[in-house]
CSV table of C-alpha atoms in Angstrom, one decimal:
chain,number,residue,atom,x,y,z
A,148,UNK,CA,-19.0,54.6,-23.0
A,149,UNK,CA,-18.6,53.4,-26.6
A,150,UNK,CA,-15.1,52.2,-27.7
A,151,UNK,CA,-13.9,53.6,-31.1
A,152,UNK,CA,-10.5,52.2,-32.0
A,153,UNK,CA,-9.7,55.0,-34.3
A,154,UNK,CA,-10.2,57.6,-31.5
A,155,UNK,CA,-7.6,56.0,-29.1
A,156,UNK,CA,-4.8,58.4,-28.8
A,157,UNK,CA,-3.2,57.7,-25.3
A,158,UNK,CA,-2.6,54.0,-24.9
A,159,UNK,CA,-1.0,52.1,-22.0
A,160,UNK,CA,0.5,48.7,-22.8
A,161,UNK,CA,1.0,46.4,-19.7
A,162,UNK,CA,3.0,43.3,-20.4
A,163,UNK,CA,4.9,40.4,-18.9
A,164,UNK,CA,7.4,38.3,-21.0
A,165,UNK,CA,9.5,35.5,-19.6
A,166,UNK,CA,10.9,34.2,-22.8
A,167,UNK,CA,10.7,37.3,-25.0
A,168,UNK,CA,7.7,36.1,-27.1
A,169,UNK,CA,5.2,38.4,-25.5
A,170,UNK,CA,7.7,41.4,-25.6
A,171,UNK,CA,8.1,40.9,-29.4
A,172,UNK,CA,4.3,40.7,-29.9
A,173,UNK,CA,3.7,43.8,-27.7
A,174,UNK,CA,6.5,45.7,-29.4
A,175,UNK,CA,5.0,45.0,-32.8
A,176,UNK,CA,1.6,46.1,-31.6
A,177,UNK,CA,3.0,49.2,-30.1
A,178,UNK,CA,4.8,50.1,-33.3
A,179,UNK,CA,1.6,49.9,-35.3
A,180,UNK,CA,-0.2,52.0,-32.8
A,181,UNK,CA,2.6,54.7,-32.9
A,182,UNK,CA,2.5,54.6,-36.8
A,183,UNK,CA,-1.3,55.3,-36.4
A,184,UNK,CA,-0.4,58.4,-34.3
A,185,UNK,CA,-1.1,57.1,-30.8
A,186,UNK,CA,0.9,58.1,-27.8
A,187,UNK,CA,2.0,54.8,-26.3
A,188,UNK,CA,3.2,54.1,-22.8
A,189,UNK,CA,4.6,50.6,-22.3
A,190,UNK,CA,5.0,49.1,-18.9
A,191,UNK,CA,6.8,45.7,-18.6
A,192,UNK,CA,5.9,43.9,-15.3
A,193,UNK,CA,8.7,42.4,-13.2
A,194,UNK,CA,8.1,39.9,-10.4
A,195,UNK,CA,10.3,40.5,-7.4
A,196,UNK,CA,11.7,37.0,-8.0
A,197,UNK,CA,12.2,36.4,-11.7
A,198,UNK,CA,11.2,33.2,-13.3
A,199,UNK,CA,14.1,31.7,-15.2
A,200,UNK,CA,14.0,31.0,-18.9
A,201,UNK,CA,14.6,28.4,-20.1
A,202,UNK,CA,13.3,26.6,-17.0
A,203,UNK,CA,16.0,23.9,-17.3
A,204,UNK,CA,14.1,21.8,-14.8
A,205,UNK,CA,10.7,20.1,-14.8
A,206,UNK,CA,10.5,20.6,-11.1
A,207,UNK,CA,11.0,24.3,-11.4
A,208,UNK,CA,8.5,24.4,-14.3
A,209,UNK,CA,5.8,22.5,-12.4
A,210,UNK,CA,6.5,24.5,-9.2
A,211,UNK,CA,4.8,27.4,-10.9
A,212,UNK,CA,1.6,25.5,-11.6
A,213,UNK,CA,-0.3,25.8,-8.3
A,214,UNK,CA,0.2,29.6,-8.2
A,215,UNK,CA,-0.8,29.9,-11.8
A,216,UNK,CA,-4.0,27.9,-11.5
A,217,UNK,CA,-5.1,29.0,-8.0
A,218,UNK,CA,-4.4,32.7,-8.7
A,219,UNK,CA,-1.7,33.0,-6.0
A,220,UNK,CA,0.6,35.4,-7.8
A,221,UNK,CA,4.0,36.6,-6.6
A,222,UNK,CA,4.7,40.2,-5.6
A,223,UNK,CA,5.7,42.4,-8.5
A,224,UNK,CA,7.8,45.5,-8.6
A,225,UNK,CA,5.7,48.7,-8.5
A,226,UNK,CA,4.9,49.7,-12.1
A,227,UNK,CA,6.3,53.1,-13.2
A,228,UNK,CA,3.1,54.7,-14.6
A,229,UNK,CA,0.7,56.8,-12.5
A,230,UNK,CA,-2.5,54.7,-12.0
A,231,UNK,CA,-4.5,57.9,-11.8
A,232,UNK,CA,-3.7,58.7,-15.4
A,233,UNK,CA,-6.6,58.0,-17.8
A,234,UNK,CA,-5.8,56.3,-21.0
A,235,UNK,CA,-8.1,56.0,-24.1
A,236,UNK,CA,-7.1,52.3,-24.2
A,237,UNK,CA,-5.2,49.8,-22.0
A,238,UNK,CA,-3.7,46.8,-23.7
A,239,UNK,CA,-2.6,43.8,-21.5
A,240,UNK,CA,-0.2,41.4,-23.2
A,241,UNK,CA,0.6,38.2,-21.3
A,242,UNK,CA,1.8,34.6,-21.7
A,243,UNK,CA,-0.4,31.7,-20.7
A,244,UNK,CA,0.9,29.2,-18.0
A,245,UNK,CA,-1.1,26.1,-17.1
A,246,UNK,CA,-4.3,27.5,-18.8
A,247,UNK,CA,-4.0,30.7,-16.8
A,248,UNK,CA,-2.5,34.2,-17.2
A,249,UNK,CA,1.1,34.0,-16.0
A,250,UNK,CA,1.4,34.7,-12.2
A,251,UNK,CA,3.2,38.1,-12.6
A,252,UNK,CA,0.2,39.3,-14.7
A,253,UNK,CA,-2.2,38.1,-12.0
A,254,UNK,CA,0.0,39.8,-9.5
A,255,UNK,CA,-0.5,43.1,-11.2
A,256,UNK,CA,-4.2,42.9,-10.3
A,257,UNK,CA,-3.2,42.8,-6.6
A,258,UNK,CA,-1.4,46.1,-6.8
A,259,UNK,CA,-2.7,49.6,-6.4
A,260,UNK,CA,-1.6,50.3,-10.0
A,261,UNK,CA,-4.5,48.1,-11.2
A,262,UNK,CA,-6.7,51.2,-10.4
A,263,UNK,CA,-5.7,52.3,-13.9
A,264,UNK,CA,-8.2,49.7,-15.2
A,265,UNK,CA,-11.3,51.1,-13.4
A,266,UNK,CA,-13.6,52.3,-16.2
A,267,UNK,CA,-10.9,51.7,-18.8
A,268,UNK,CA,-11.4,50.2,-22.3
A,269,UNK,CA,-9.1,47.1,-22.4
A,270,UNK,CA,-7.8,44.9,-25.1
A,271,UNK,CA,-5.9,41.7,-24.1
A,272,UNK,CA,-3.3,39.9,-26.1
A,273,UNK,CA,-2.6,36.3,-25.0
A,274,UNK,CA,0.5,34.5,-26.3
A,275,UNK,CA,0.2,30.7,-25.9
A,276,UNK,CA,0.2,27.3,-27.2
A,277,UNK,CA,-3.2,26.7,-28.9
A,278,UNK,CA,-4.4,24.4,-26.2
A,279,UNK,CA,-3.8,27.0,-23.5
A,280,UNK,CA,-6.1,29.6,-24.9
A,281,UNK,CA,-8.6,29.1,-21.9
A,282,UNK,CA,-6.5,31.7,-19.9
A,283,UNK,CA,-8.5,34.4,-21.7
A,284,UNK,CA,-11.6,33.4,-19.6
A,285,UNK,CA,-9.6,34.0,-16.4
A,286,UNK,CA,-8.4,37.3,-17.7
A,287,UNK,CA,-12.0,38.4,-18.5
A,288,UNK,CA,-12.9,37.7,-14.8
A,289,UNK,CA,-9.9,39.6,-13.5
A,290,UNK,CA,-10.7,42.6,-15.7
A,291,UNK,CA,-14.4,42.6,-14.7
A,292,UNK,CA,-13.4,42.5,-11.0
A,293,UNK,CA,-11.1,45.5,-11.6
A,294,UNK,CA,-14.0,47.4,-13.2
A,295,UNK,CA,-12.5,47.4,-16.7
A,296,UNK,CA,-14.4,47.2,-20.0
A,297,UNK,CA,-12.9,44.3,-21.9
A,298,UNK,CA,-13.4,45.2,-25.5
A,299,UNK,CA,-11.5,42.5,-27.4
A,300,UNK,CA,-9.0,39.7,-27.2
A,301,UNK,CA,-6.2,39.0,-29.6
A,302,UNK,CA,-4.8,35.4,-29.3
A,303,UNK,CA,-1.4,34.8,-30.7
A,304,UNK,CA,-0.8,31.0,-30.7
A,305,UNK,CA,2.2,29.0,-31.6
A,306,UNK,CA,1.8,27.0,-34.8
A,307,UNK,CA,1.1,23.2,-34.7
A,308,UNK,CA,-1.5,20.8,-33.5
A,309,UNK,CA,-2.3,20.3,-29.9
A,310,UNK,CA,-0.5,17.0,-29.9
A,311,UNK,CA,2.7,18.5,-31.4
A,312,UNK,CA,2.4,21.3,-28.8
A,313,UNK,CA,2.1,18.8,-26.0
A,314,UNK,CA,5.4,17.2,-27.1
A,315,UNK,CA,7.3,20.4,-28.1
A,316,UNK,CA,6.4,22.5,-25.0
A,317,UNK,CA,8.5,20.6,-22.4
A,318,UNK,CA,11.4,20.5,-24.9
A,319,UNK,CA,11.2,24.3,-25.5
A,320,UNK,CA,10.9,25.1,-21.8
A,321,UNK,CA,13.9,23.0,-20.8
A,322,UNK,CA,16.4,24.0,-23.5
């Protein structure tokens, strides 16, 4: 199957946004797709136990690290789309936590709804601090295991050097 971006008419966007950053990026992307004439279905993922934002506690923030890195995601609410529906393109928009896709996104791959990815053309959008871009490699492995065709990656990174990011990230997460 050859992917032709101009031929994509039915598009599914799957996203998770804790702080609202990913939601804004996905909304902008969906808007442009609709302007281009695509029929867009947008599914926001919801973990059964929400992650607070801001974290307001370093302990709470770092408690999410083992699950993020080890791929031990929380259960998520059942997505509302029918996984048997075929889409011309699936877009997965996600934040990066501890160099990994956020646990609720990893949790999606453990649900029966991930069947929508089998044989699907997929574009991913990662939203992260520049030094956390390595999560895209984990996402590529998850997509391959789900039988998807990963066609491209869009990386939306926060501005600033890695050192500035290292200093500003804890401040942003706690307040």
